Coordinates of C-alpha atoms and ligand atoms in Angstrom, one line a residue:
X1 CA 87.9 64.8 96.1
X2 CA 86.9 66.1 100.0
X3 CA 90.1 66.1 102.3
X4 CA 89.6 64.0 105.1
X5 CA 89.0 65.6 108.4
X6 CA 92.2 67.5 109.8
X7 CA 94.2 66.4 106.8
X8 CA 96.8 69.5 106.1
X9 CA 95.3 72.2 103.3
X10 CA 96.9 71.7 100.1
X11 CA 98.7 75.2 99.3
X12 CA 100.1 76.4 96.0
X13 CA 102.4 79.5 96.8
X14 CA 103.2 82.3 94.4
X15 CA 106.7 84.2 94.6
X16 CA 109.2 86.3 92.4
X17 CA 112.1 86.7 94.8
X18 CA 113.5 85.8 97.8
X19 CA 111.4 83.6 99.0
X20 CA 111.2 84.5 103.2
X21 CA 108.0 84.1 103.2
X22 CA 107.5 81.4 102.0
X23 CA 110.5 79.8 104.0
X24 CA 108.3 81.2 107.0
X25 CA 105.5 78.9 105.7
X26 CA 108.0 75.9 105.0
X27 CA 109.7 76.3 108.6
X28 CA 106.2 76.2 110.3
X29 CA 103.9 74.0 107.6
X30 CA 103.5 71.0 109.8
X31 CA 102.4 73.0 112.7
X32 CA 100.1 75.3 111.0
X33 CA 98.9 71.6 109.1
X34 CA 99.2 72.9 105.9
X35 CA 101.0 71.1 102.6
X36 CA 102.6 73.1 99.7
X37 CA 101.9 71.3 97.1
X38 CA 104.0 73.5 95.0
X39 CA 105.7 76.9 94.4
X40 CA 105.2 78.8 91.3
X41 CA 107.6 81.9 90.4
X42 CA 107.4 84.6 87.3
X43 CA 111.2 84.9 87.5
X44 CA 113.6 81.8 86.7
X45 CA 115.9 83.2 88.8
X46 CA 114.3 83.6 92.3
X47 CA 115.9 82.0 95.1
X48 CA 112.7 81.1 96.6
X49 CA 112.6 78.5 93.8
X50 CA 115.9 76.9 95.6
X51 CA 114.2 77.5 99.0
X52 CA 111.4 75.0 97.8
X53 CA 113.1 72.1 95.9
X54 CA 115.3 72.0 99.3
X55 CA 112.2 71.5 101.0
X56 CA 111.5 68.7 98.4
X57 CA 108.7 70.5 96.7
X58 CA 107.4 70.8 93.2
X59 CA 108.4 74.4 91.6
X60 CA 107.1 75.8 87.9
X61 CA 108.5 79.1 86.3
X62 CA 105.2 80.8 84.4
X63 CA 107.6 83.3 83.1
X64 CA 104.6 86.5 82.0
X65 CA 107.5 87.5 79.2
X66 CA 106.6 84.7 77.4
X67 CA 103.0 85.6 76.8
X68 CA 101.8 88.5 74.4
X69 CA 99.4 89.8 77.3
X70 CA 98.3 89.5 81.0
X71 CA 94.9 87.4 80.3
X72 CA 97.7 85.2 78.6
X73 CA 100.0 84.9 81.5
X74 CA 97.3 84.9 84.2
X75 CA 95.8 82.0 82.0
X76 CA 98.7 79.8 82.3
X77 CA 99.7 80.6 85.4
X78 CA 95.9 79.7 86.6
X79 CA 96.6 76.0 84.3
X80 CA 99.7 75.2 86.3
X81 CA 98.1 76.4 90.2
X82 CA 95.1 74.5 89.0
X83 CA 96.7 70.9 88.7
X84 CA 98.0 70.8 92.3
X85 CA 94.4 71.2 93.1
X86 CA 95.3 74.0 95.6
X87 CA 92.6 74.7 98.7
X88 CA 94.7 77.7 99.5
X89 CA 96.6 80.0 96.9
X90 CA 99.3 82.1 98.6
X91 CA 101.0 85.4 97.4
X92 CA 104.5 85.9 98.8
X93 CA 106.4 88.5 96.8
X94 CA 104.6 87.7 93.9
X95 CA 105.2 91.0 91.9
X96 CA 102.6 90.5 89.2
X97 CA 99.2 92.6 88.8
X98 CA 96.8 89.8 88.3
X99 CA 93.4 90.1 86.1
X100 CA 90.0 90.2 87.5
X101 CA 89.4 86.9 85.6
X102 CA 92.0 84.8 87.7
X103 CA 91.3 86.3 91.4
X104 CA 87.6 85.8 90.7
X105 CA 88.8 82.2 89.8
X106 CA 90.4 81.9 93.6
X107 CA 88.1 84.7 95.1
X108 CA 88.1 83.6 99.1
X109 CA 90.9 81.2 98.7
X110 CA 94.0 83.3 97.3
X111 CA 96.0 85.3 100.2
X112 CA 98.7 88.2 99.8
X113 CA 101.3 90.1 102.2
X114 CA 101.8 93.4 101.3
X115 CA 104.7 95.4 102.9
X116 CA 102.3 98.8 104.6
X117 CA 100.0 99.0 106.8
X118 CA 96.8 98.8 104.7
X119 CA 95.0 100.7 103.8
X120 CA 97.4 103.0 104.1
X121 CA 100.5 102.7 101.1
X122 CA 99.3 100.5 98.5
X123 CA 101.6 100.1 95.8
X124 CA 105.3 99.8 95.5
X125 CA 107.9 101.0 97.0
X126 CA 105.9 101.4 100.3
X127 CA 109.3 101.8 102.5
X128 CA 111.0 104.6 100.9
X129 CA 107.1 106.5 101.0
X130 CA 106.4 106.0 104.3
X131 CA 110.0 107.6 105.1
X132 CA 109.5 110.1 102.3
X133 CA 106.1 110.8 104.2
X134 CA 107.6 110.9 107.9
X135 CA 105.4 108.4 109.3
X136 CA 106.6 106.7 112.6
X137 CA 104.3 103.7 112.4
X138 CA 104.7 100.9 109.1
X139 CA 104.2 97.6 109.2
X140 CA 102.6 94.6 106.9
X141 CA 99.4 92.9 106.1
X142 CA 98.0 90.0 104.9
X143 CA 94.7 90.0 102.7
X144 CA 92.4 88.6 100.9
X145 CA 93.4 89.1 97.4
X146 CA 90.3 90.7 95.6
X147 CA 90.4 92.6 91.9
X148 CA 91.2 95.9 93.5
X149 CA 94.8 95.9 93.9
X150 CA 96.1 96.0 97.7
X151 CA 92.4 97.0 98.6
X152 CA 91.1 93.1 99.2
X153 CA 89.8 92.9 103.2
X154 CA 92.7 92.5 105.5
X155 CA 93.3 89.7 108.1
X156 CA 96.3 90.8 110.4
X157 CA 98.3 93.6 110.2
X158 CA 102.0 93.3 111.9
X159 CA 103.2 96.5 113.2
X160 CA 107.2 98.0 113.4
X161 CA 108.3 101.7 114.5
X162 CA 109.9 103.7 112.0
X163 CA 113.2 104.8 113.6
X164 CA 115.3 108.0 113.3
X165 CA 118.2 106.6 111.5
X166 CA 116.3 104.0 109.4
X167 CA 116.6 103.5 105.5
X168 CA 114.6 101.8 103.3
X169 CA 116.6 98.5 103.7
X170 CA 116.8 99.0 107.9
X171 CA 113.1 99.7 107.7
X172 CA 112.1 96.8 105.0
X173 CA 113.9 94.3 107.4
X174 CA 112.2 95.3 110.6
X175 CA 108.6 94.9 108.6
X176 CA 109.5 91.4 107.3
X177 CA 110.5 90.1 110.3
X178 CA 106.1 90.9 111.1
X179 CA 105.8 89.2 107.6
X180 CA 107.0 85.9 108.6
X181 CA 105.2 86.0 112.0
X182 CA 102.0 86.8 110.5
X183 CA 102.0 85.3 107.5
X184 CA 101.8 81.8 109.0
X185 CA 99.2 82.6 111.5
X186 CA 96.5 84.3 109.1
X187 CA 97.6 80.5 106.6
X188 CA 97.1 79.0 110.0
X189 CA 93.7 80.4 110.3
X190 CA 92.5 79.7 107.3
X191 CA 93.6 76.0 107.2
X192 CA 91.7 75.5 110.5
X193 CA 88.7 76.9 109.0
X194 CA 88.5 79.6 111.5
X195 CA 89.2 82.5 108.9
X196 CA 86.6 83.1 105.7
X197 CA 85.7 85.8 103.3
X198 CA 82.1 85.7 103.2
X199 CA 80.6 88.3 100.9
X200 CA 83.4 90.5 100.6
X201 CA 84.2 90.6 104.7
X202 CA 86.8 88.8 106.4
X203 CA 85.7 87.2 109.2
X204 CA 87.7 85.1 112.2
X205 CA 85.4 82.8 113.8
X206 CA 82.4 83.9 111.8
X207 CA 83.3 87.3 113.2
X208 CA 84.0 90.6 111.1
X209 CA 87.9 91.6 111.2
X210 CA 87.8 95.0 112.4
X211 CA 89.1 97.1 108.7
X212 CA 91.2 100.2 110.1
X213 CA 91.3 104.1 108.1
X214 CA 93.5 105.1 105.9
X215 CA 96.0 107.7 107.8
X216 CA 97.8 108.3 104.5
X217 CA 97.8 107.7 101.3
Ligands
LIG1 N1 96.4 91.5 91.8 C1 95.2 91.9 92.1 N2 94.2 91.8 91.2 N3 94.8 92.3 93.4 C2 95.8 92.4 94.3 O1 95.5 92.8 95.5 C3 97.1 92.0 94.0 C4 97.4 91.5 92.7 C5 98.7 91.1 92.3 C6 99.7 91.2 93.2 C7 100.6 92.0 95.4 C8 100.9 93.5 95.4 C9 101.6 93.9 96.7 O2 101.5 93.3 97.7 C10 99.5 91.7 94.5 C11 98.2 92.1 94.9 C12 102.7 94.0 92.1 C13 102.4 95.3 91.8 C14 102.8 95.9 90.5 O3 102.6 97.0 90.2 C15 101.5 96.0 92.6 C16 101.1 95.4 93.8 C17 101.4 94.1 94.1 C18 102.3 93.4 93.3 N4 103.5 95.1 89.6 C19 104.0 95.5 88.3 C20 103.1 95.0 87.1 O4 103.1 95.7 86.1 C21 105.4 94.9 88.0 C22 106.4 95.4 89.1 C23 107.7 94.5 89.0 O5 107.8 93.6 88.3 O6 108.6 94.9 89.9 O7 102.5 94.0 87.3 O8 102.3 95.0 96.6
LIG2 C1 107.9 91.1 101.2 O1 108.4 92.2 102.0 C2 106.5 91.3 100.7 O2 105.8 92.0 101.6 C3 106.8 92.2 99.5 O3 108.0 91.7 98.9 C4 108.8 91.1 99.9 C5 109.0 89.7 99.4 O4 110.0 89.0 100.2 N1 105.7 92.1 98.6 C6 105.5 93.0 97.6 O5 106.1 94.0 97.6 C7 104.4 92.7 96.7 N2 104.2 93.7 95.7 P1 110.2 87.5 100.1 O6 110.3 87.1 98.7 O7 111.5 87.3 100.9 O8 109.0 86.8 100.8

């Protein structure tokens, strides 16, 4: 079952919306050698489902209002990643909580973006805070995805200003233009093998990735 040497990383990808970031990883999968085997949304309606079968690639709804629970939903949802046989499993607006049972299942192999700078604004509705907050610095991060919610090691970390006359829509467009520049390189890094969690660190080139401090909460 072993890949062949340099063979691209099978990737499932996780969504519930628009789908940028995963066009991101659609626009750049060749370069970054990396397949998606398929894309898997909560929502029926997200348009990143349309994103992916123009790309020509498998997509499953796991809709969680069908189950009676979250070890329910998370169960399925694990059943249907599972049968792409997935090296990679990528969160990219994926707008579920997730049980410690299914991202111990894909502990070290399950990515997310988050739109702060973490550790700083985990949670939702990160760009109205940090302009409710007056912070001039916000950005996004990519991490490992780990039971603690937003508090897995981070990888890369994208940085914007936060300008005078900005909103939350201004500001959340200046941070996803980061998301789909680092996005692909932290997938990059970890289909080259050069990115790992290895006991709960991050490392790049079986070096730690420096973890900042929280500057707000
Ligand atoms: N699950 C675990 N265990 N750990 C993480 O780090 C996770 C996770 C699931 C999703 C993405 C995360 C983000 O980047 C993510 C990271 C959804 C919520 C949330 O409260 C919070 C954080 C994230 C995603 N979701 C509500 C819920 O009840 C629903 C909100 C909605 O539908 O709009 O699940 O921010
Ligand atoms: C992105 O900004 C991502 O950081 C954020 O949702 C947006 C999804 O955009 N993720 C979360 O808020 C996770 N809770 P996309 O669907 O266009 O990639």
């Amino acid at each position: 079952m072993g890949r062949l040497p340099n063979s691209p990383l099978p990737v499932v990808v996780l969504i519930s919306g628009s789908g940028s970031n995963l066009q991101a990883l659609i626009d750049r999968a060749t370069e970054i050698n990396i397949t998606i085997r398929a894309v898997i949304s909560n929502k029926a309606d997200a348009y990143g489902l349309a994103r992916a079968q123009e790309a020509g690639i498998a997509t499953a709804v796991v809709d969680h209002r069908q189950f009676p629970d979250r070890a329910a939903f998370d169960q399925a949802l694990a059943a249907e990643v599972d049968r792409h046989q997935p090296e990679l499993v990528v969160l990219a607006g994926f707008m579920r909580i997730l049980t410690e049972d299914f991202v111990i299942h894909y502990l070290g192999r399950m990515l997310n973006i988050h739109p702060s700078l973490l550790p700083d604004f985990q949670g939702l509705n990160t760009h109205q805070r940090v302009l409710d907050t007056g912070a001039d610095q916000h950005g996004a991060s990519v991490h490992f995805v780990t039971p603690e919610l937003d508090g897995g090691p981070v990888v890369i970390r994208g940085e914007v200003p936060v300008l005078a006359d900005d909103d939350a829509d201004t500001l959340a467009s200046r941070v996803q233009e980061q998301e789909h520049i680092i996005y692909p390189q932290a997938v990059a890094w970890f289909a080259s093998g050069r990115l790992r969690l290895n006991n709960g660190i991050a490392t790049l080139d079986g070096q730690q990735i420096p973890q900042a401090k929280a500057r707000h909460t």
